[in-house]
Amino acid sequence: MQTGELLYKGKAKSIYRTDKDDELLAVFRDDITAFNGEKKDEFAGKGEYNFAASAFFFDFLEKNGVKTHYLRAVDERSMIVSKLNMIPLEVIARNRAAGSVVKMFPFEEGQILDPPVVVTDYKDDERGDPSINDDLIVALGLLTPEELADVREKTLTINRLLSDFFEGLGLILVDFKIEFGRKDGMILLGDEISMDSMRLWDMSTMESFDKDVYRFDKGDLMSAYARVVEKINQWKDSHME
Ligand code: C5P
């Protein structure tokens, strides 16, 4: 289903206008990119897996007191979301060292980070999404000091909820990226929570079940994503109200 004008085409999602001013339609596409767009492909069905994970996690977080932009599913790859005024920050929570943090600092791959580490990148492809600190965020007028504290607290809450959830599925939530936006003076979780935006490792084999499978040619991406969605569905079946 696609209604209304295309407002924004991101790397893996398209956002359309709807007939309501305060609601948008987010469609999860099959496109995948890595290394700031240098590597690009399309995997049939990827949009549906990421939609399924995102819809589940938004719902799960809402039930656990975290406000998100998610309103309802439309079909197997589209959801209606509240229109947010997006804050151009990528907030990353890390429970273990992996990816860019291992390249930049003397961490061992997989080293446990306790307490978890929250870092923030400024969302700007042309500048290569540079890492940004709290003073710069306030100086740029992106968040007030109070909002910064709120975003950090929300991120740590989401991390705790998702880490515990994945632990129950035999997976380690290594890290993830989230984005926030404003609506009626409140800060809500926006964007997506999917295998494209997190690192998930099998607890016993340390095998990846996320976009690293694509980034580093570690195997069959769609089988990895399907496995995560299958585990989520099994959890849903065993928690039917
Ligand atoms: O690349 P890096 O190690 O900084 O990524 C940390 C986490 O944030 C990973 O789970 C990665 O998939 C996610 N991420 C993302 N979008 C970006 C940058 C990072 O989803 N633009």
Coordinates of C-alpha atoms and ligand atoms in Angstrom, one line a residue:
M1 CA 0.0 0.0 0.0
Q2 CA 1.3 3.4 -0.9
T3 CA -0.6 6.6 -0.5
G4 CA 0.4 10.2 -0.8
E5 CA 3.5 11.9 -2.0
L6 CA 6.9 10.5 -1.3
L7 CA 8.4 12.8 1.3
Y8 CA 11.8 11.2 1.9
K9 CA 13.7 8.2 0.5
G10 CA 16.3 6.9 2.9
K11 CA 18.8 4.1 2.3
A12 CA 16.3 1.4 3.3
K13 CA 12.9 3.1 4.0
S14 CA 10.6 5.5 2.1
I15 CA 8.3 7.9 3.9
Y16 CA 5.0 9.0 2.4
R17 CA 2.5 11.6 3.3
T18 CA -1.0 10.2 4.3
D19 CA -4.3 11.9 4.4
K20 CA -3.7 12.9 8.0
D21 CA -1.3 15.8 8.8
D22 CA 0.2 14.2 11.8
E23 CA 0.7 10.7 10.4
L24 CA 3.2 9.3 7.9
L25 CA 3.5 5.9 6.1
A26 CA 6.9 4.2 6.5
V27 CA 7.7 1.5 3.9
F28 CA 10.6 -0.8 4.5
R29 CA 12.4 -1.5 1.2
D30 CA 14.6 -4.4 0.2
D31 CA 17.6 -2.1 -0.4
I32 CA 20.7 -2.4 1.8
T33 CA 23.8 -0.2 1.9
A34 CA 26.9 -0.3 4.0
F35 CA 30.0 1.9 4.5
N36 CA 28.2 5.1 3.9
G37 CA 26.6 3.9 0.6
E38 CA 29.8 2.4 -0.9
K39 CA 28.3 -1.1 -0.9
K40 CA 24.7 -1.4 -2.2
D41 CA 22.4 -4.3 -2.9
E42 CA 18.9 -5.5 -2.8
F43 CA 17.6 -8.7 -1.0
A44 CA 14.1 -9.9 -1.7
G45 CA 12.2 -10.0 1.6
K46 CA 14.6 -7.9 3.6
G47 CA 12.0 -5.1 4.0
E48 CA 9.5 -7.6 5.5
Y49 CA 12.0 -9.0 8.0
N50 CA 13.0 -5.5 9.2
F51 CA 9.4 -4.3 9.3
A52 CA 8.5 -7.3 11.4
A53 CA 11.3 -6.7 13.8
S54 CA 10.7 -3.0 14.0
A55 CA 6.9 -3.3 14.5
F56 CA 7.5 -5.9 17.2
F57 CA 10.1 -3.8 19.1
F58 CA 8.1 -0.6 18.9
D59 CA 5.1 -2.4 20.3
F60 CA 7.3 -4.2 23.0
L61 CA 8.9 -0.9 24.0
E62 CA 5.5 0.9 24.2
K63 CA 4.2 -1.9 26.5
N64 CA 7.3 -1.3 28.6
G65 CA 6.7 2.5 28.9
V66 CA 8.8 3.9 26.1
K67 CA 7.0 6.3 23.8
T68 CA 7.6 5.6 20.1
H69 CA 6.3 6.9 16.8
Y70 CA 4.7 3.6 15.9
L71 CA 0.9 3.6 15.5
R72 CA -0.1 0.6 13.5
A73 CA 0.9 -1.9 10.8
V74 CA -0.6 -1.5 7.3
D75 CA 0.8 -4.5 5.5
E76 CA 3.8 -6.8 5.8
R77 CA 6.3 -4.0 5.1
S78 CA 4.5 -0.7 5.9
M79 CA 3.5 1.1 9.1
I80 CA 1.7 4.3 10.0
V81 CA 3.9 6.4 12.3
S82 CA 3.4 9.7 14.1
K83 CA 5.0 12.6 12.3
L84 CA 8.0 13.7 14.3
N85 CA 10.4 16.6 13.9
M86 CA 13.5 14.4 13.7
I87 CA 16.6 15.3 15.6
P88 CA 19.7 14.7 13.3
L89 CA 21.5 12.4 15.7
E90 CA 22.3 8.7 15.7
V91 CA 22.4 7.5 19.2
I92 CA 24.4 4.3 19.6
A93 CA 24.4 2.1 22.7
R94 CA 27.1 -0.5 23.1
N95 CA 27.3 -3.5 25.4
R96 CA 30.3 -4.9 23.8
A97 CA 33.1 -3.4 21.7
A98 CA 32.6 -4.0 17.9
G99 CA 32.7 -2.1 14.7
S100 CA 33.9 1.5 14.6
V101 CA 34.8 1.6 18.3
V102 CA 37.3 -1.2 17.9
K103 CA 38.8 0.6 14.9
M104 CA 39.1 3.9 16.8
F105 CA 40.1 2.8 20.3
P106 CA 42.2 0.0 21.9
F107 CA 39.3 -2.3 22.7
E108 CA 39.3 -6.0 22.0
E109 CA 36.5 -7.2 19.6
G110 CA 33.7 -8.4 21.8
Q111 CA 35.0 -6.9 25.0
I112 CA 32.2 -6.4 27.5
L113 CA 31.4 -2.7 28.2
D114 CA 29.9 -2.5 31.7
P115 CA 28.3 0.0 32.2
P116 CA 27.1 0.2 28.6
V117 CA 28.5 3.0 26.5
V118 CA 26.3 5.6 24.7
V119 CA 27.9 7.5 21.8
T120 CA 26.3 9.9 19.4
D121 CA 27.0 10.7 15.7
Y122 CA 25.8 13.7 13.8
K123 CA 23.5 12.5 11.0
D124 CA 25.0 14.0 7.9
D125 CA 26.0 11.7 5.0
E126 CA 28.1 14.4 3.3
R127 CA 30.1 14.9 6.5
G128 CA 30.4 11.1 7.0
D129 CA 28.2 11.1 10.1
P130 CA 30.9 12.5 12.4
S131 CA 30.9 11.6 16.1
I132 CA 29.6 14.5 18.2
N133 CA 29.8 15.3 21.9
D134 CA 27.3 16.8 24.4
D135 CA 28.7 20.3 24.2
L136 CA 28.5 20.4 20.4
I137 CA 24.9 19.0 20.5
V138 CA 23.9 21.9 22.8
A139 CA 26.0 24.5 20.9
L140 CA 24.3 23.4 17.6
G141 CA 20.9 23.8 19.3
L142 CA 20.0 20.2 18.6
L143 CA 19.0 19.4 22.2
T144 CA 18.9 21.3 25.5
P145 CA 20.9 19.9 28.4
E146 CA 17.7 18.6 29.9
E147 CA 16.8 16.9 26.6
L148 CA 20.3 15.4 26.4
A149 CA 19.8 13.8 29.8
D150 CA 16.3 12.5 28.7
V151 CA 17.7 11.0 25.5
R152 CA 20.5 9.3 27.4
E153 CA 18.1 7.9 29.9
K154 CA 15.7 6.7 27.2
T155 CA 18.5 5.0 25.3
L156 CA 19.7 3.2 28.4
T157 CA 16.2 2.0 29.2
I158 CA 15.7 0.8 25.6
N159 CA 19.1 -1.0 25.9
R160 CA 18.1 -2.7 29.1
L161 CA 14.8 -3.9 27.7
L162 CA 16.2 -5.1 24.4
S163 CA 19.3 -6.7 25.9
D164 CA 17.1 -8.7 28.4
F165 CA 14.7 -9.7 25.6
F166 CA 17.5 -10.9 23.3
E167 CA 19.2 -12.7 26.2
G168 CA 16.0 -14.8 26.5
L169 CA 16.4 -15.7 22.8
G170 CA 20.0 -16.8 23.2
L171 CA 21.3 -13.7 21.5
I172 CA 23.7 -10.9 22.7
L173 CA 22.7 -7.4 21.8
V174 CA 26.2 -6.1 21.0
D175 CA 25.1 -2.6 20.0
F176 CA 22.4 -0.7 18.2
K177 CA 21.6 2.7 16.7
I178 CA 18.4 4.7 17.3
E179 CA 17.0 8.1 16.4
F180 CA 14.6 10.4 18.2
G181 CA 12.2 13.1 17.2
R182 CA 10.0 15.7 18.8
K183 CA 6.2 15.8 19.0
D184 CA 4.1 18.1 21.1
G185 CA 7.2 19.0 23.3
M186 CA 8.0 15.4 23.9
I187 CA 10.9 13.3 22.6
L188 CA 9.8 10.0 21.0
L189 CA 11.7 7.1 19.6
G190 CA 11.5 7.2 15.8
D191 CA 13.1 5.6 12.7
E192 CA 13.4 1.8 13.1
I193 CA 14.8 -1.0 15.3
S194 CA 15.9 -3.8 13.0
M195 CA 18.7 -6.1 12.1
D196 CA 20.1 -3.3 9.9
S197 CA 20.6 -1.1 12.9
M198 CA 22.0 -3.5 15.5
R199 CA 24.6 -6.1 16.1
L200 CA 23.3 -9.4 17.4
W201 CA 25.6 -12.4 18.2
D202 CA 24.6 -15.9 19.0
M203 CA 25.4 -16.4 22.7
S204 CA 27.3 -19.7 22.2
T205 CA 28.8 -19.4 18.8
M206 CA 29.2 -15.6 18.6
E207 CA 27.9 -15.9 15.0
S208 CA 26.4 -12.6 13.6
F209 CA 22.6 -12.3 12.9
D210 CA 22.7 -8.7 11.6
K211 CA 23.9 -6.4 8.9
D212 CA 27.6 -7.4 9.5
V213 CA 26.7 -10.6 7.6
Y214 CA 26.3 -8.3 4.6
R215 CA 29.1 -5.9 5.4
F216 CA 31.7 -8.5 5.8
D217 CA 30.3 -11.3 3.6
K218 CA 29.8 -13.6 6.5
G219 CA 27.1 -15.8 5.0
D220 CA 23.5 -15.7 3.9
L221 CA 21.9 -12.5 5.0
M222 CA 18.3 -13.5 4.5
S223 CA 18.7 -16.7 6.5
A224 CA 20.2 -14.7 9.4
Y225 CA 17.4 -12.1 9.4
A226 CA 14.8 -14.9 9.0
R227 CA 16.3 -16.6 12.1
V228 CA 15.8 -13.5 14.2
V229 CA 12.2 -13.0 13.1
E230 CA 11.5 -16.7 13.7
K231 CA 12.8 -16.4 17.3
I232 CA 10.7 -13.2 17.8
N233 CA 7.6 -15.1 16.5
Q234 CA 8.3 -18.0 18.8
W235 CA 8.6 -15.6 21.7
K236 CA 5.3 -14.0 20.6
D237 CA 3.6 -17.4 20.4
S238 CA 4.7 -18.3 23.9
H239 CA 3.6 -14.9 25.3
M240 CA 0.1 -14.8 23.8
E241 CA -2.3 -13.0 26.2
Ligands
C5P1 O1 29.6 1.3 12.8 P1 29.4 1.3 14.3 O2 30.2 0.2 15.0 O3 29.6 2.6 14.8 O4 27.9 1.0 14.5 C1 27.3 0.8 15.8 C2 25.9 0.2 15.6 O5 25.1 1.2 15.0 C3 25.8 -1.0 14.7 O6 24.8 -1.9 15.2 C4 25.4 -0.4 13.4 O7 24.6 -1.3 12.6 C5 24.5 0.8 13.8 N1 24.6 1.9 12.8 C6 23.4 2.2 12.1 N2 23.5 3.2 11.2 C7 24.6 4.0 11.1 C8 25.7 3.7 11.9 C9 25.7 2.7 12.8 O8 22.4 1.5 12.1 N3 24.6 5.0 10.2

